[in-house]
Amino acid sequence: MGLRQSAAGLVFKSDSRWRCARPVSTILCVHQRRCQPANCSGHGDCVDGRCRCQDGWQGAACDSLVCQPQTCGRHRVCTADGCVCAAGWRGKHCRQECPSGYYGDGCRHTCVCFNGARCHHVSGRCTCPPGFHGNLCEQVCPPGLYGPYCAERCQCGDQCPCDPLTGSCSSVSGGRLTKGVYSSAAGRCLAKQMFALWRQQEEAYRDKPHLSERAWIMITITLASLLLIPLVVRLIGASWRRLIFSYSYRKVQRATSTEKHCLSECLIFTDITRGSERQM
């Protein structure tokens, strides 16, 4: 009986059948079905080859939120918990900005800005008022600059710095510059302005008419006299009133016989006394 062997190792026998060259056993391998992707995008569990999504997620791979950005509307974002307010917004419909001094998610962050600056309700970035700069608006404009973001240049003479808020050149001598912003140029400018002010006051004083020493003495005497005369008049008047009202009066009653006798004797004694005084 002739045998033939194929390239695959099969043997052909005379009974017109192909047979294996050696005994073969068949093994059935059973594998658990896998999900794609295996971790279900991190938002679900793989069960029997299918992703079982967590709350808020959907899709075969649990890679899509249940809510959609277009359904949340303006100033809201779609999350696993549904539509929530975006950073910097609050309220039932997320239409109100964070209150002053707060910013960020849920308006939980506190702004840190100085010199009356306001912070952005979303990012917390400080918006400096005119005359200040820096991340926290903590610095005054350097000498020679003023205005919002210190972008304007002063137009003062003698290299004088201007008011960092308004750019006014006349405020330097008024002391509105904040301590610590003076430079050598600012010092020279201030010295020049003080000297010019002193010269103006000195010239104005010289232009005024002056009185001589004698004139000042006469003025002093006149003023003293005007003050003393009313005082003397008041003293004299008080003395006259005291002299006039120093006597007291008693009501005259009818004298008795004894009193009349005494009175006549007193009168006689008075006449004798007066007569003796005249003879002397």
PDB file of C-alpha atoms in Angstrom:
ATOM      1  CA  MET A   1       0.000   0.000   0.000  1.00  0.00           C
ATOM      2  CA  GLY A   2       1.575   3.229  -1.140  1.00  0.00           C
ATOM      3  CA  LEU A   3       1.847   6.259   1.102  1.00  0.00           C
ATOM      4  CA  ARG A   4       2.131   9.869   0.159  1.00  0.00           C
ATOM      5  CA  GLN A   5       2.989  12.771   2.469  1.00  0.00           C
ATOM      6  CA  SER A   6       1.871  16.300   1.893  1.00  0.00           C
ATOM      7  CA  ALA A   7       3.815  19.419   2.687  1.00  0.00           C
ATOM      8  CA  ALA A   8       1.624  19.927   5.774  1.00  0.00           C
ATOM      9  CA  GLY A   9       2.712  16.597   7.190  1.00  0.00           C
ATOM     10  CA  LEU A  10      -0.483  14.720   6.327  1.00  0.00           C
ATOM     11  CA  VAL A  11      -0.251  11.115   5.133  1.00  0.00           C
ATOM     12  CA  PHE A  12      -2.479   9.871   2.283  1.00  0.00           C
ATOM     13  CA  LYS A  13      -3.355   6.229   2.515  1.00  0.00           C
ATOM     14  CA  SER A  14      -4.783   3.846  -0.014  1.00  0.00           C
ATOM     15  CA  ASP A  15      -8.260   4.207   1.454  1.00  0.00           C
ATOM     16  CA  SER A  16      -8.387   7.684  -0.027  1.00  0.00           C
ATOM     17  CA  ARG A  17      -8.153   9.391   3.367  1.00  0.00           C
ATOM     18  CA  TRP A  18      -5.650  11.732   4.832  1.00  0.00           C
ATOM     19  CA  ARG A  19      -4.390  10.995   8.271  1.00  0.00           C
ATOM     20  CA  CYS A  20      -2.036  12.681  10.682  1.00  0.00           C
ATOM     21  CA  ALA A  21       1.468  11.401  10.775  1.00  0.00           C
ATOM     22  CA  ARG A  22       1.185  11.217  14.611  1.00  0.00           C
ATOM     23  CA  PRO A  23      -1.629  11.220  17.081  1.00  0.00           C
ATOM     24  CA  VAL A  24      -3.198  14.693  17.671  1.00  0.00           C
ATOM     25  CA  SER A  25      -5.262  15.805  20.651  1.00  0.00           C
ATOM     26  CA  THR A  26      -7.581  18.853  20.524  1.00  0.00           C
ATOM     27  CA  ILE A  27      -7.497  21.392  23.470  1.00  0.00           C
ATOM     28  CA  LEU A  28     -10.323  23.872  23.870  1.00  0.00           C
ATOM     29  CA  CYS A  29      -9.151  27.177  25.381  1.00  0.00           C
ATOM     30  CA  VAL A  30     -11.845  29.395  26.927  1.00  0.00           C
ATOM     31  CA  HIS A  31     -10.845  33.117  27.474  1.00  0.00           C
ATOM     32  CA  GLN A  32     -12.819  35.850  29.301  1.00  0.00           C
ATOM     33  CA  ARG A  33     -14.097  38.501  26.945  1.00  0.00           C
ATOM     34  CA  ARG A  34     -12.240  41.829  27.116  1.00  0.00           C
ATOM     35  CA  CYS A  35     -13.593  45.393  26.937  1.00  0.00           C
ATOM     36  CA  GLN A  36     -12.241  48.022  24.615  1.00  0.00           C
ATOM     37  CA  PRO A  37     -10.548  49.829  26.223  1.00  0.00           C
ATOM     38  CA  ALA A  38      -9.897  47.416  29.044  1.00  0.00           C
ATOM     39  CA  ASN A  39     -10.383  50.037  31.808  1.00  0.00           C
ATOM     40  CA  CYS A  40     -13.510  51.506  30.232  1.00  0.00           C
ATOM     41  CA  SER A  41     -11.799  54.924  29.986  1.00  0.00           C
ATOM     42  CA  GLY A  42     -11.491  55.013  33.764  1.00  0.00           C
ATOM     43  CA  HIS A  43     -15.223  55.706  34.161  1.00  0.00           C
ATOM     44  CA  GLY A  44     -16.663  52.193  34.423  1.00  0.00           C
ATOM     45  CA  ASP A  45     -16.147  48.474  35.058  1.00  0.00           C
ATOM     46  CA  CYS A  46     -15.734  45.719  32.459  1.00  0.00           C
ATOM     47  CA  VAL A  47     -18.395  42.990  32.882  1.00  0.00           C
ATOM     48  CA  ASP A  48     -18.602  40.139  30.336  1.00  0.00           C
ATOM     49  CA  GLY A  49     -16.812  42.158  27.711  1.00  0.00           C
ATOM     50  CA  ARG A  50     -19.023  45.239  28.115  1.00  0.00           C
ATOM     51  CA  CYS A  51     -18.324  48.456  30.039  1.00  0.00           C
ATOM     52  CA  ARG A  52     -20.696  49.231  32.847  1.00  0.00           C
ATOM     53  CA  CYS A  53     -20.423  53.042  33.162  1.00  0.00           C
ATOM     54  CA  GLN A  54     -20.400  55.064  36.355  1.00  0.00           C
ATOM     55  CA  ASP A  55     -23.013  57.725  37.059  1.00  0.00           C
ATOM     56  CA  GLY A  56     -22.657  60.703  34.746  1.00  0.00           C
ATOM     57  CA  TRP A  57     -20.898  58.741  31.970  1.00  0.00           C
ATOM     58  CA  GLN A  58     -22.202  56.900  28.945  1.00  0.00           C
ATOM     59  CA  GLY A  59     -21.100  55.141  25.742  1.00  0.00           C
ATOM     60  CA  ALA A  60     -19.562  51.758  24.911  1.00  0.00           C
ATOM     61  CA  ALA A  61     -16.238  52.911  26.348  1.00  0.00           C
ATOM     62  CA  CYS A  62     -17.762  55.175  29.082  1.00  0.00           C
ATOM     63  CA  ASP A  63     -15.975  58.109  27.501  1.00  0.00           C
ATOM     64  CA  SER A  64     -18.919  60.468  27.076  1.00  0.00           C
ATOM     65  CA  LEU A  65     -20.660  62.543  29.726  1.00  0.00           C
ATOM     66  CA  VAL A  66     -24.375  62.157  30.144  1.00  0.00           C
ATOM     67  CA  CYS A  67     -24.788  65.941  29.982  1.00  0.00           C
ATOM     68  CA  GLN A  68     -23.501  67.790  26.946  1.00  0.00           C
ATOM     69  CA  PRO A  69     -21.834  71.230  26.862  1.00  0.00           C
ATOM     70  CA  GLN A  70     -24.501  72.584  24.567  1.00  0.00           C
ATOM     71  CA  THR A  71     -27.208  71.614  27.033  1.00  0.00           C
ATOM     72  CA  CYS A  72     -25.543  73.345  30.015  1.00  0.00           C
ATOM     73  CA  GLY A  73     -25.648  76.785  28.461  1.00  0.00           C
ATOM     74  CA  ARG A  74     -23.444  79.833  29.051  1.00  0.00           C
ATOM     75  CA  HIS A  75     -21.179  80.067  32.136  1.00  0.00           C
ATOM     76  CA  ARG A  76     -21.785  76.385  32.982  1.00  0.00           C
ATOM     77  CA  VAL A  77     -19.685  73.292  32.342  1.00  0.00           C
ATOM     78  CA  CYS A  78     -20.669  69.669  31.952  1.00  0.00           C
ATOM     79  CA  THR A  79     -19.256  67.319  34.610  1.00  0.00           C
ATOM     80  CA  ALA A  80     -19.990  63.864  35.950  1.00  0.00           C
ATOM     81  CA  ASP A  81     -22.239  65.557  38.491  1.00  0.00           C
ATOM     82  CA  GLY A  82     -24.139  67.328  35.742  1.00  0.00           C
ATOM     83  CA  CYS A  83     -24.034  70.983  34.716  1.00  0.00           C
ATOM     84  CA  VAL A  84     -22.214  73.132  37.275  1.00  0.00           C
ATOM     85  CA  CYS A  85     -21.192  76.796  37.289  1.00  0.00           C
ATOM     86  CA  ALA A  86     -17.934  77.629  35.593  1.00  0.00           C
ATOM     87  CA  ALA A  87     -15.131  79.288  37.538  1.00  0.00           C
ATOM     88  CA  GLY A  88     -16.004  82.849  38.494  1.00  0.00           C
ATOM     89  CA  TRP A  89     -19.777  82.416  38.291  1.00  0.00           C
ATOM     90  CA  ARG A  90     -22.504  81.599  40.791  1.00  0.00           C
ATOM     91  CA  GLY A  91     -26.254  81.488  41.209  1.00  0.00           C
ATOM     92  CA  LYS A  92     -29.001  79.116  40.209  1.00  0.00           C
ATOM     93  CA  HIS A  93     -28.455  79.744  36.515  1.00  0.00           C
ATOM     94  CA  CYS A  94     -24.760  80.695  36.844  1.00  0.00           C
ATOM     95  CA  ARG A  95     -25.377  84.233  35.664  1.00  0.00           C
ATOM     96  CA  GLN A  96     -23.846  86.134  38.608  1.00  0.00           C
ATOM     97  CA  GLU A  97     -20.158  86.933  38.934  1.00  0.00           C
ATOM     98  CA  CYS A  98     -18.287  86.128  42.133  1.00  0.00           C
ATOM     99  CA  PRO A  99     -18.724  88.829  44.795  1.00  0.00           C
ATOM    100  CA  SER A 100     -16.016  91.431  45.134  1.00  0.00           C
ATOM    101  CA  GLY A 101     -12.911  89.967  46.747  1.00  0.00           C
ATOM    102  CA  TYR A 102     -13.479  86.371  45.572  1.00  0.00           C
ATOM    103  CA  TYR A 103     -12.807  84.390  42.412  1.00  0.00           C
ATOM    104  CA  GLY A 104     -12.408  80.902  40.904  1.00  0.00           C
ATOM    105  CA  ASP A 105     -14.363  77.645  41.203  1.00  0.00           C
ATOM    106  CA  GLY A 106     -17.327  78.125  43.454  1.00  0.00           C
ATOM    107  CA  CYS A 107     -15.987  81.612  44.328  1.00  0.00           C
ATOM    108  CA  ARG A 108     -13.974  79.945  47.094  1.00  0.00           C
ATOM    109  CA  HIS A 109     -10.685  81.780  46.523  1.00  0.00           C
ATOM    110  CA  THR A 110      -9.893  85.134  48.153  1.00  0.00           C
ATOM    111  CA  CYS A 111      -8.372  87.934  46.087  1.00  0.00           C
ATOM    112  CA  VAL A 112      -4.991  89.323  47.141  1.00  0.00           C
ATOM    113  CA  CYS A 113      -4.673  92.845  45.706  1.00  0.00           C
ATOM    114  CA  PHE A 114      -3.492  96.124  47.239  1.00  0.00           C
ATOM    115  CA  ASN A 115      -4.174  99.869  46.899  1.00  0.00           C
ATOM    116  CA  GLY A 116      -7.824  99.449  45.994  1.00  0.00           C
ATOM    117  CA  ALA A 117      -7.182  97.113  43.047  1.00  0.00           C
ATOM    118  CA  ARG A 118      -9.868  94.678  41.891  1.00  0.00           C
ATOM    119  CA  CYS A 119      -9.249  91.086  40.882  1.00  0.00           C
ATOM    120  CA  HIS A 120     -10.777  89.213  37.955  1.00  0.00           C
ATOM    121  CA  HIS A 121     -13.653  87.018  39.077  1.00  0.00           C
ATOM    122  CA  VAL A 122     -12.381  84.067  37.018  1.00  0.00           C
ATOM    123  CA  SER A 123      -8.574  84.186  37.178  1.00  0.00           C
ATOM    124  CA  GLY A 124      -8.023  86.323  40.281  1.00  0.00           C
ATOM    125  CA  ARG A 125      -5.641  88.610  38.402  1.00  0.00           C
ATOM    126  CA  CYS A 126      -5.390  92.104  39.901  1.00  0.00           C
ATOM    127  CA  THR A 127      -6.424  95.128  37.853  1.00  0.00           C
ATOM    128  CA  CYS A 128      -4.377  98.049  39.184  1.00  0.00           C
ATOM    129  CA  PRO A 129      -5.839 101.561  39.554  1.00  0.00           C
ATOM    130  CA  PRO A 130      -3.948 104.483  37.990  1.00  0.00           C
ATOM    131  CA  GLY A 131      -0.668 105.156  39.720  1.00  0.00           C
ATOM    132  CA  PHE A 132       0.174 101.571  40.720  1.00  0.00           C
ATOM    133  CA  HIS A 133       1.661  98.483  39.122  1.00  0.00           C
ATOM    134  CA  GLY A 134       2.893  94.977  39.981  1.00  0.00           C
ATOM    135  CA  ASN A 135       1.234  91.570  40.137  1.00  0.00           C
ATOM    136  CA  LEU A 136      -0.570  92.609  43.295  1.00  0.00           C
ATOM    137  CA  CYS A 137      -0.626  96.367  42.538  1.00  0.00           C
ATOM    138  CA  GLU A 138       1.647  96.877  45.510  1.00  0.00           C
ATOM    139  CA  GLN A 139       4.093  99.267  43.828  1.00  0.00           C
ATOM    140  CA  VAL A 140       3.717 102.967  43.059  1.00  0.00           C
ATOM    141  CA  CYS A 141       4.626 104.150  39.584  1.00  0.00           C
ATOM    142  CA  PRO A 142       8.340 104.973  39.384  1.00  0.00           C
ATOM    143  CA  PRO A 143       9.327 108.656  39.099  1.00  0.00           C
ATOM    144  CA  GLY A 144       8.576 110.025  35.657  1.00  0.00           C
ATOM    145  CA  LEU A 145       5.606 107.723  34.969  1.00  0.00           C
ATOM    146  CA  TYR A 146       1.938 107.865  35.901  1.00  0.00           C
ATOM    147  CA  GLY A 147      -1.535 106.690  34.966  1.00  0.00           C
ATOM    148  CA  PRO A 148      -2.991 103.222  34.298  1.00  0.00           C
ATOM    149  CA  TYR A 149      -0.251 100.578  34.250  1.00  0.00           C
ATOM    150  CA  CYS A 150       2.232 103.483  34.621  1.00  0.00           C
ATOM    151  CA  ALA A 151       2.204 103.804  30.843  1.00  0.00           C
ATOM    152  CA  GLU A 152       2.217 107.623  30.645  1.00  0.00           C
ATOM    153  CA  ARG A 153       5.299 109.846  30.942  1.00  0.00           C
ATOM    154  CA  CYS A 154       5.382 112.989  33.059  1.00  0.00           C
ATOM    155  CA  GLN A 155       5.702 116.313  31.229  1.00  0.00           C
ATOM    156  CA  CYS A 156       7.212 118.312  34.103  1.00  0.00           C
ATOM    157  CA  GLY A 157      10.212 120.600  33.826  1.00  0.00           C
ATOM    158  CA  ASP A 158      13.506 120.328  35.719  1.00  0.00           C
ATOM    159  CA  GLN A 159      13.234 116.530  35.550  1.00  0.00           C
ATOM    160  CA  CYS A 160      10.536 116.706  38.185  1.00  0.00           C
ATOM    161  CA  PRO A 161       8.379 113.661  38.868  1.00  0.00           C
ATOM    162  CA  CYS A 162       4.635 114.089  38.607  1.00  0.00           C
ATOM    163  CA  ASP A 163       1.713 112.796  40.575  1.00  0.00           C
ATOM    164  CA  PRO A 164       1.569 109.047  39.853  1.00  0.00           C
ATOM    165  CA  LEU A 165      -2.218 109.179  39.706  1.00  0.00           C
ATOM    166  CA  THR A 166      -3.028 112.303  37.682  1.00  0.00           C
ATOM    167  CA  GLY A 167       0.317 113.331  36.191  1.00  0.00           C
ATOM    168  CA  SER A 168       0.037 116.785  37.752  1.00  0.00           C
ATOM    169  CA  CYS A 169       3.354 118.576  38.136  1.00  0.00           C
ATOM    170  CA  SER A 170       2.172 120.899  40.906  1.00  0.00           C
ATOM    171  CA  SER A 171       1.613 118.112  43.408  1.00  0.00           C
ATOM    172  CA  VAL A 172       5.291 117.414  44.012  1.00  0.00           C
ATOM    173  CA  SER A 173       5.686 120.276  46.449  1.00  0.00           C
ATOM    174  CA  GLY A 174       2.375 119.339  48.039  1.00  0.00           C
ATOM    175  CA  GLY A 175       3.786 116.109  49.363  1.00  0.00           C
ATOM    176  CA  ARG A 176       1.575 113.679  47.461  1.00  0.00           C
ATOM    177  CA  LEU A 177       4.453 111.488  46.320  1.00  0.00           C
ATOM    178  CA  THR A 178       4.567 108.281  48.281  1.00  0.00           C
ATOM    179  CA  LYS A 179       7.567 107.587  50.459  1.00  0.00           C
ATOM    180  CA  GLY A 180      10.226 105.575  48.686  1.00  0.00           C
ATOM    181  CA  VAL A 181       9.687 106.773  45.124  1.00  0.00           C
ATOM    182  CA  TYR A 182      12.146 109.652  45.202  1.00  0.00           C
ATOM    183  CA  SER A 183      15.221 109.445  43.051  1.00  0.00           C
ATOM    184  CA  SER A 184      18.138 111.837  42.777  1.00  0.00           C
ATOM    185  CA  ALA A 185      16.244 113.726  40.071  1.00  0.00           C
ATOM    186  CA  ALA A 186      13.192 113.981  42.306  1.00  0.00           C
ATOM    187  CA  GLY A 187      15.344 115.304  45.136  1.00  0.00           C
ATOM    188  CA  ARG A 188      16.878 117.987  42.950  1.00  0.00           C
ATOM    189  CA  CYS A 189      13.470 118.958  41.649  1.00  0.00           C
ATOM    190  CA  LEU A 190      12.047 119.271  45.148  1.00  0.00           C
ATOM    191  CA  ALA A 191      15.005 121.398  46.248  1.00  0.00           C
ATOM    192  CA  LYS A 192      14.534 123.710  43.261  1.00  0.00           C
ATOM    193  CA  GLN A 193      10.839 124.105  43.953  1.00  0.00           C
ATOM    194  CA  MET A 194      11.409 124.858  47.625  1.00  0.00           C
ATOM    195  CA  PHE A 195      14.064 127.438  46.756  1.00  0.00           C
ATOM    196  CA  ALA A 196      11.788 129.063  44.173  1.00  0.00           C
ATOM    197  CA  LEU A 197       8.951 129.202  46.701  1.00  0.00           C
ATOM    198  CA  TRP A 198      11.250 130.813  49.270  1.00  0.00           C
ATOM    199  CA  ARG A 199      12.364 133.422  46.724  1.00  0.00           C
ATOM    200  CA  GLN A 200       8.767 134.274  45.902  1.00  0.00           C
ATOM    201  CA  GLN A 201       7.875 134.725  49.553  1.00  0.00           C
ATOM    202  CA  GLU A 202      11.002 136.813  50.159  1.00  0.00           C
ATOM    203  CA  GLU A 203      10.250 139.117  47.231  1.00  0.00           C
ATOM    204  CA  ALA A 204       6.635 139.496  48.311  1.00  0.00           C
ATOM    205  CA  TYR A 205       7.792 140.425  51.812  1.00  0.00           C
ATOM    206  CA  ARG A 206      10.195 143.033  50.470  1.00  0.00           C
ATOM    207  CA  ASP A 207       7.500 144.621  48.339  1.00  0.00           C
ATOM    208  CA  LYS A 208       5.314 145.260  51.369  1.00  0.00           C
ATOM    209  CA  PRO A 209       5.687 148.751  53.022  1.00  0.00           C
ATOM    210  CA  HIS A 210       7.514 148.694  56.373  1.00  0.00           C
ATOM    211  CA  LEU A 211       6.862 150.919  59.441  1.00  0.00           C
ATOM    212  CA  SER A 212       9.632 152.637  61.382  1.00  0.00           C
ATOM    213  CA  GLU A 213      10.425 151.879  65.014  1.00  0.00           C
ATOM    214  CA  ARG A 214       8.945 155.202  66.128  1.00  0.00           C
ATOM    215  CA  ALA A 215       5.713 154.439  64.310  1.00  0.00           C
ATOM    216  CA  TRP A 216       5.486 151.087  66.046  1.00  0.00           C
ATOM    217  CA  ILE A 217       6.001 152.796  69.449  1.00  0.00           C
ATOM    218  CA  MET A 218       3.224 155.323  68.737  1.00  0.00           C
ATOM    219  CA  ILE A 219       0.894 152.554  67.634  1.00  0.00           C
ATOM    220  CA  THR A 220       1.651 150.586  70.801  1.00  0.00           C
ATOM    221  CA  ILE A 221       1.017 153.616  73.065  1.00  0.00           C
ATOM    222  CA  THR A 222      -2.223 154.426  71.279  1.00  0.00           C
ATOM    223  CA  LEU A 223      -3.508 150.892  71.609  1.00  0.00           C
ATOM    224  CA  ALA A 224      -2.533 150.790  75.294  1.00  0.00           C
ATOM    225  CA  SER A 225      -4.343 154.091  75.905  1.00  0.00           C
ATOM    226  CA  LEU A 226      -7.455 152.841  74.196  1.00  0.00           C
ATOM    227  CA  LEU A 227      -7.417 149.822  76.456  1.00  0.00           C
ATOM    228  CA  LEU A 228      -6.706 151.756  79.694  1.00  0.00           C
ATOM    229  CA  ILE A 229      -9.220 154.609  79.271  1.00  0.00           C
ATOM    230  CA  PRO A 230     -12.327 152.403  79.535  1.00  0.00           C
ATOM    231  CA  LEU A 231     -10.772 150.678  82.537  1.00  0.00           C
ATOM    232  CA  VAL A 232     -10.165 153.983  84.368  1.00  0.00           C
ATOM    233  CA  VAL A 233     -13.693 155.170  83.593  1.00  0.00           C
ATOM    234  CA  ARG A 234     -15.144 151.968  85.003  1.00  0.00           C
ATOM    235  CA  LEU A 235     -13.063 152.298  88.191  1.00  0.00           C
ATOM    236  CA  ILE A 236     -14.153 155.910  88.767  1.00  0.00           C
ATOM    237  CA  GLY A 237     -17.780 155.061  88.211  1.00  0.00           C
ATOM    238  CA  ALA A 238     -17.561 152.169  90.657  1.00  0.00           C
ATOM    239  CA  SER A 239     -16.022 154.474  93.338  1.00  0.00           C
ATOM    240  CA  TRP A 240     -18.824 157.077  92.986  1.00  0.00           C
ATOM    241  CA  ARG A 241     -21.493 154.446  93.249  1.00  0.00           C
ATOM    242  CA  ARG A 242     -19.891 153.056  96.411  1.00  0.00           C
ATOM    243  CA  LEU A 243     -19.740 156.576  97.955  1.00  0.00           C
ATOM    244  CA  ILE A 244     -23.334 157.457  97.147  1.00  0.00           C
ATOM    245  CA  PHE A 245     -24.895 154.238  98.362  1.00  0.00           C
ATOM    246  CA  SER A 246     -22.832 153.993 101.621  1.00  0.00           C
ATOM    247  CA  TYR A 247     -25.434 155.887 103.781  1.00  0.00           C
ATOM    248  CA  SER A 248     -28.335 154.077 105.442  1.00  0.00           C
ATOM    249  CA  TYR A 249     -31.669 155.560 106.445  1.00  0.00           C
ATOM    250  CA  ARG A 250     -34.000 154.786 109.379  1.00  0.00           C
ATOM    251  CA  LYS A 251     -37.656 155.566 109.667  1.00  0.00           C
ATOM    252  CA  VAL A 252     -38.394 158.645 111.844  1.00  0.00           C
ATOM    253  CA  GLN A 253     -40.623 157.909 114.833  1.00  0.00           C
ATOM    254  CA  ARG A 254     -42.353 160.306 117.300  1.00  0.00           C
ATOM    255  CA  ALA A 255     -40.058 160.984 120.180  1.00  0.00           C
ATOM    256  CA  THR A 256     -41.161 160.425 123.782  1.00  0.00           C
ATOM    257  CA  SER A 257     -40.826 163.015 126.604  1.00  0.00           C
ATOM    258  CA  THR A 258     -37.577 161.459 127.751  1.00  0.00           C
ATOM    259  CA  GLU A 259     -36.211 161.414 124.242  1.00  0.00           C
ATOM    260  CA  LYS A 260     -37.266 165.061 123.784  1.00  0.00           C
ATOM    261  CA  HIS A 261     -35.455 166.042 127.012  1.00  0.00           C
ATOM    262  CA  CYS A 262     -32.357 164.183 125.877  1.00  0.00           C
ATOM    263  CA  LEU A 263     -32.578 165.772 122.487  1.00  0.00           C
ATOM    264  CA  SER A 264     -32.759 169.296 123.974  1.00  0.00           C
ATOM    265  CA  GLU A 265     -29.774 168.620 126.193  1.00  0.00           C
ATOM    266  CA  CYS A 266     -27.857 167.249 123.247  1.00  0.00           C
ATOM    267  CA  LEU A 267     -28.631 170.372 121.269  1.00  0.00           C
ATOM    268  CA  ILE A 268     -27.521 172.618 124.176  1.00  0.00           C
ATOM    269  CA  PHE A 269     -24.338 170.635 124.569  1.00  0.00           C
ATOM    270  CA  THR A 270     -23.723 170.878 120.880  1.00  0.00           C
ATOM    271  CA  ASP A 271     -24.212 174.680 120.955  1.00  0.00           C
ATOM    272  CA  ILE A 272     -21.859 175.051 123.928  1.00  0.00           C
ATOM    273  CA  THR A 273     -19.256 172.925 122.206  1.00  0.00           C
ATOM    274  CA  ARG A 274     -19.509 174.880 119.003  1.00  0.00           C
ATOM    275  CA  GLY A 275     -19.266 178.155 120.957  1.00  0.00           C
ATOM    276  CA  SER A 276     -16.119 177.063 122.718  1.00  0.00           C
ATOM    277  CA  GLU A 277     -14.619 175.996 119.421  1.00  0.00           C
ATOM    278  CA  ARG A 278     -15.351 179.416 117.959  1.00  0.00           C
ATOM    279  CA  GLN A 279     -13.660 181.214 120.893  1.00  0.00           C
ATOM    280  CA  MET A 280     -10.589 179.104 120.476  1.00  0.00           C
TER     281      MET A 280
END
